[in-house]
Tab-separated table of C-alpha atoms and ligand atoms in Angstrom:
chain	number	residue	atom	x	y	z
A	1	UNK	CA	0.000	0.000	0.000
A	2	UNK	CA	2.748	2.785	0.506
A	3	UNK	CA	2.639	6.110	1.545
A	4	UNK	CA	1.059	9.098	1.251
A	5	UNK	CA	2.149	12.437	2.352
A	6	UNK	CA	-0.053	14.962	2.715
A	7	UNK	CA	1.281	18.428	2.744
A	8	UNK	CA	1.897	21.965	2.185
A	9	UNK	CA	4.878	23.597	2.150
A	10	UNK	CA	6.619	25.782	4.650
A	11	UNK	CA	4.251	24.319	7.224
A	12	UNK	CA	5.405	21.715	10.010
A	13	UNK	CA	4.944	19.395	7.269
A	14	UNK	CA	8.799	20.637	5.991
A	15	UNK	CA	10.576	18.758	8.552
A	16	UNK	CA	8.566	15.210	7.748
A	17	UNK	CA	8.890	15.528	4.032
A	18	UNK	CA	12.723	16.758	4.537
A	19	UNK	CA	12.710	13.204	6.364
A	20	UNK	CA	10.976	11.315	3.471
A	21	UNK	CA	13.873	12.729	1.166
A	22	UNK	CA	16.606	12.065	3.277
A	23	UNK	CA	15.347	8.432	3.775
A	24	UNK	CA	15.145	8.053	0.040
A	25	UNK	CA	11.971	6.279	0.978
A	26	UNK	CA	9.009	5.977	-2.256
A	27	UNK	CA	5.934	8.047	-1.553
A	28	UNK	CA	3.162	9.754	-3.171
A	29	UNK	CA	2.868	13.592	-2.057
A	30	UNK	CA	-0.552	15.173	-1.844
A	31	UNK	CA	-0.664	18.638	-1.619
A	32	UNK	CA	-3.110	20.720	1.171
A	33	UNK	CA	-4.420	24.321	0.277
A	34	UNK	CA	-4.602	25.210	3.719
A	35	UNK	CA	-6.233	28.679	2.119
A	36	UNK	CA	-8.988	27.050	1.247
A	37	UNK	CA	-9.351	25.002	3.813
A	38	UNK	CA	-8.931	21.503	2.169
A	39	UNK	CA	-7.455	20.494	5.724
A	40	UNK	CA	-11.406	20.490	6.817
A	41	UNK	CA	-12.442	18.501	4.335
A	42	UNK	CA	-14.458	15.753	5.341
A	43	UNK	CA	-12.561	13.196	3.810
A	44	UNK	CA	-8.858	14.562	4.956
A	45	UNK	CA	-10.969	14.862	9.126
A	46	UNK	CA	-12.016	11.266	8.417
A	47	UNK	CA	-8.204	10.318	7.901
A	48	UNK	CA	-7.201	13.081	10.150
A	49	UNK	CA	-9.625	14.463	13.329
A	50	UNK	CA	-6.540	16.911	13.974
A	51	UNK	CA	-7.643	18.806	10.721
A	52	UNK	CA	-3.753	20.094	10.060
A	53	UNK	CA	-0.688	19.133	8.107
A	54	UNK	CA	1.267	16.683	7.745
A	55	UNK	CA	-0.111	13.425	7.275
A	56	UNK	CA	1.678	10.377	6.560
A	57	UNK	CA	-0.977	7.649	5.670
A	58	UNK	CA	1.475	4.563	6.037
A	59	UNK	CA	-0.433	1.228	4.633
A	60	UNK	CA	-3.178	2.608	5.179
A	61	UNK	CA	-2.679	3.839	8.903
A	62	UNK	CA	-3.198	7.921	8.924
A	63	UNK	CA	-0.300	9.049	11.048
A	64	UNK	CA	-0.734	12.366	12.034
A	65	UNK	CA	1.389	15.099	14.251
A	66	UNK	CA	4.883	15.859	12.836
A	67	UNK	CA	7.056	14.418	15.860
A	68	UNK	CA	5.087	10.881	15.432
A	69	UNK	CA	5.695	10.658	11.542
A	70	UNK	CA	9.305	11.067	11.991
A	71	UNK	CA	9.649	8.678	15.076
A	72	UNK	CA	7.589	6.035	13.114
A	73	UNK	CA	9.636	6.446	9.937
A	74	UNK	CA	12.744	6.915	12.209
A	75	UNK	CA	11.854	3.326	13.808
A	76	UNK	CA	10.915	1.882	10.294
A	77	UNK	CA	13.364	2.983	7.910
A	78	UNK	CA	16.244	5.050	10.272
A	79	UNK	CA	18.726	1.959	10.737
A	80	UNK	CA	18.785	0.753	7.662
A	81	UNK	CA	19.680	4.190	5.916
A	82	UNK	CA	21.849	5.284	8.885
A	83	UNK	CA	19.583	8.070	10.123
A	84	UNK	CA	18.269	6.514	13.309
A	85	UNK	CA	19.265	4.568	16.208
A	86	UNK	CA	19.168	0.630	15.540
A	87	UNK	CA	16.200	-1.435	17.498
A	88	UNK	CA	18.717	-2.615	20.469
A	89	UNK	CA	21.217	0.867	20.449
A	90	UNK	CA	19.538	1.857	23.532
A	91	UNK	CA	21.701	4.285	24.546
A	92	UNK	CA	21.144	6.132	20.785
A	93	UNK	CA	17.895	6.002	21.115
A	94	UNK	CA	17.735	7.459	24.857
A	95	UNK	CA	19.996	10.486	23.144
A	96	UNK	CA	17.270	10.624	19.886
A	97	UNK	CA	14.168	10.739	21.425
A	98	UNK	CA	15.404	12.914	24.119
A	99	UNK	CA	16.480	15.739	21.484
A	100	UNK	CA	13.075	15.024	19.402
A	101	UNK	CA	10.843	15.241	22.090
A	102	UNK	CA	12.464	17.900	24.155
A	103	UNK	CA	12.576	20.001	20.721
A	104	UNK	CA	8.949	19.398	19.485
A	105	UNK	CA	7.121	19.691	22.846
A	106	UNK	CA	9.406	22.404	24.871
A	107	UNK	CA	11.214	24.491	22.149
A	108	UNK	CA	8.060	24.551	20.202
A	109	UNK	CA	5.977	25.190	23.206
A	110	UNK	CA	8.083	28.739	23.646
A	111	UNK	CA	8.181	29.444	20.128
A	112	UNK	CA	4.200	29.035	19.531
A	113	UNK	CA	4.185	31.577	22.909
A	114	UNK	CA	6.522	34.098	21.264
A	115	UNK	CA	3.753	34.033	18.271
A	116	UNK	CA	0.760	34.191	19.814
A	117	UNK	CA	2.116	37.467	22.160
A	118	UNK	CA	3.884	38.770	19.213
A	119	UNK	CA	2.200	38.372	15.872
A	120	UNK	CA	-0.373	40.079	13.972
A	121	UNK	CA	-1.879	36.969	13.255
A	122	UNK	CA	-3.669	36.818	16.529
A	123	UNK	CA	-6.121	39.404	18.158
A	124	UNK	CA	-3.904	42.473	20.189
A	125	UNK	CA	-5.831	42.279	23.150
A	126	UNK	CA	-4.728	38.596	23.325
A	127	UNK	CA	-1.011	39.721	22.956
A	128	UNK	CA	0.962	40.513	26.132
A	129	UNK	CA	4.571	42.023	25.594
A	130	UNK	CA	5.948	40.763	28.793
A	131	UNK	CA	4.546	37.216	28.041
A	132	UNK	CA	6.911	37.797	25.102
A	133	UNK	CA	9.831	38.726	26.730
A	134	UNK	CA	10.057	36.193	28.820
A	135	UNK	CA	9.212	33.193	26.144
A	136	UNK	CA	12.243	35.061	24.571
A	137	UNK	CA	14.411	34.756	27.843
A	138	UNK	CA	13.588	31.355	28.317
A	139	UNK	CA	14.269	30.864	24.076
A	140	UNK	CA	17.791	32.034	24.375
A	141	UNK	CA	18.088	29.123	27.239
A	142	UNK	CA	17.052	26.560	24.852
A	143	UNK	CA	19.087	27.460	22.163
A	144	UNK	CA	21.974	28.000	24.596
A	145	UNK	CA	21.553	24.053	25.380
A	146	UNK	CA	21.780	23.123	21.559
A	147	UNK	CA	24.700	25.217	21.386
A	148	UNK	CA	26.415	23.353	24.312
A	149	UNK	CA	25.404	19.760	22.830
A	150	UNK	CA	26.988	20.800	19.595
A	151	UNK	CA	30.301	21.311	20.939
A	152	UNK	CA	32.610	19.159	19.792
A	153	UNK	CA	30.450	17.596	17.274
A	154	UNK	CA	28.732	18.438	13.799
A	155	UNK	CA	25.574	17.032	14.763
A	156	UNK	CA	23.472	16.381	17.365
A	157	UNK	CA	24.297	12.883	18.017
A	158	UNK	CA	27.758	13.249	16.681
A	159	UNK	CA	29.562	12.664	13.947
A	160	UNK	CA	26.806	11.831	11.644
A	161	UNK	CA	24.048	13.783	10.636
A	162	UNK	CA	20.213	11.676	11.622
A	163	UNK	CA	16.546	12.524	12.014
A	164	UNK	CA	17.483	14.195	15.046
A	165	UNK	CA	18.789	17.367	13.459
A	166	UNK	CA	15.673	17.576	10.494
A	167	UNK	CA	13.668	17.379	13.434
A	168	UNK	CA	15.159	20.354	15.744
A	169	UNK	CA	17.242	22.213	13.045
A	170	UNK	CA	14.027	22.791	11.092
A	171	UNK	CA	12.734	24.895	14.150
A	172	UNK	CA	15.643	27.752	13.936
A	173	UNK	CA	14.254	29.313	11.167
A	174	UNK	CA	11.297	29.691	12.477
A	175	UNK	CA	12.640	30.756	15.998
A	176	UNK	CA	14.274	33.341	14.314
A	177	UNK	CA	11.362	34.595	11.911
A	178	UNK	CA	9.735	35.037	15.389
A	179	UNK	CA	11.613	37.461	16.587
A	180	UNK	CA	14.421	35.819	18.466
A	181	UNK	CA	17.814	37.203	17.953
A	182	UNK	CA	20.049	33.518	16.980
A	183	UNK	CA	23.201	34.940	16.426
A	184	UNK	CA	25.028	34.582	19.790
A	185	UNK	CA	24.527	30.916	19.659
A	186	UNK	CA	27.441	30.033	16.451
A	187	UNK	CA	27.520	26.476	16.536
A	188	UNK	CA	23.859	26.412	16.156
A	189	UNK	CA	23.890	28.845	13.376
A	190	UNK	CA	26.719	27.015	11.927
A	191	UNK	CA	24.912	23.426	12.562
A	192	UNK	CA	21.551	24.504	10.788
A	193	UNK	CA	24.349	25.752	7.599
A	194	UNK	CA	25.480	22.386	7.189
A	195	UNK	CA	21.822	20.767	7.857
A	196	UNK	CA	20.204	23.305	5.542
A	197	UNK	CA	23.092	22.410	2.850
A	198	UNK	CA	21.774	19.333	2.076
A	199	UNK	CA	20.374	18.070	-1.324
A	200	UNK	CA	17.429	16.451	0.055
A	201	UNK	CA	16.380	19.753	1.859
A	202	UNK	CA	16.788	21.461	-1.309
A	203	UNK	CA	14.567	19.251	-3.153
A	204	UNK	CA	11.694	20.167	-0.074
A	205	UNK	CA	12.268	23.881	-0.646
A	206	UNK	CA	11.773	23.668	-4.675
A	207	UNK	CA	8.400	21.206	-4.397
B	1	LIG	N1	1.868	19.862	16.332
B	1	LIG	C1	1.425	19.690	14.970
B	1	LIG	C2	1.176	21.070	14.379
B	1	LIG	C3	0.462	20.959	13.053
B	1	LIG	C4	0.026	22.338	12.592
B	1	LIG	O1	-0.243	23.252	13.385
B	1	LIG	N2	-0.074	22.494	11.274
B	1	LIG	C5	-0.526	23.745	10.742
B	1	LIG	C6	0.440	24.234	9.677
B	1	LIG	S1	2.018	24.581	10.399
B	1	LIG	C7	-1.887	23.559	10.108
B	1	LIG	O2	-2.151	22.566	9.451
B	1	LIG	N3	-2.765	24.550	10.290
B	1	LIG	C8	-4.046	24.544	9.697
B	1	LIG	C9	-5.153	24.756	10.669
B	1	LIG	O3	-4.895	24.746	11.890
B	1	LIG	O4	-6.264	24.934	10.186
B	1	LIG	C10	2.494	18.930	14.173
B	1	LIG	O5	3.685	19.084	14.454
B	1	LIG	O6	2.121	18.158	13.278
């Protein structure tokens, strides 16, 4: 049966189909208008309640919130093509799904609080400046801990580049479209370069 990725670009969608490139894995893409609402669709809610992007409908199961897709393709296709911790390299996976959970539930956690106290998107009475400020404190803390893993080390869980960093370097952008100031923290800047330099995320940003 396959899979079938349903999408639309520069969305949290990015980081899973950045995956399915990197993995080299065969899928069919299907892409969302999120303008028009095709993510409320009756027959995308009856695949996927959550009514957002991604999904990854693997035979036939829907899969849907980013940081699941990439664990379950991490745990079905990672070892094989060298981007994930084997089955029994426990202590890999303790260091992988440490970094991809801390990243997708605490960094994003701050950054979705930066947005919704700094962007036009939502209503100004809603917005509260100091709110802000202090997301962006605690912000600079988290990137200050990627900075210190990094030291020594090209990626996060050394030598070799894995899931790990297309699921946490994907997020710098869009820490830093939110207002946070990134440049004090060089080996993350310098660690998204080299993630950012790859073919297969090329090939994301140009479909
Ligand atoms: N935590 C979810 C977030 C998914 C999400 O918020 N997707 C947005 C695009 S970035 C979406 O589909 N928004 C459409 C909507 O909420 O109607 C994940 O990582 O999959």
């Amino acid at each position: 049966m396959g899979l079938t990725f349903y999408y639309q670009p520069m969305t949290s969608a990015t980081r899973v189909h950045w995956a399915l490139e990197e993995l080299g894995v065969a899928y069919d893409k299907v892409k969302i208008d999120l303008s028009k609402r095709e993510n409320k669709n009756p027959d995308y809610l009856a695949q996927n309640p959550n009514g957002k992007v991604p999904l990854l409908v693997a035979d036939g199961v829907p899969i849907f919130e980013s940081l699941a897709i990439l664990l379950y393709l991490g745990e079905r296709y990672g070892a094989e093509k060298k981007l994930f911790p084997g089955e029994t390299d426990y202590a890999g996976r303790g260091e992988a799904l440490k970094w991809m959970c801390w990243g997708s539930v605490t960094v994003v956690e701050t950054v979705m609080r930066i947005m919704r106290n700094t962007s036009d998107r939502f209503p100004a009475e809603e917005r509260n400046e100091k709110a802000a400020q202090s997301a962006k404190l605690e912000m600079a803390g988290h990137l200050a801990m990627i900075d210190h893993a990094l030291e020594g080390r090209d990626y996060m869980l050394g030598a070799e580049f894995s899931l790990v960093d297309v699921a946490n370097a994907s997020l710098v952008p869009f820490i830093a479209r939110n207002g946070v100031d990134t440049t004090p923290f060089s080996r993350v800047n310098d660690w998204v370069g080299r993630c950012i330099a790859r073919p297969a995320f090329a090939r994301v940003m140009t479909s």
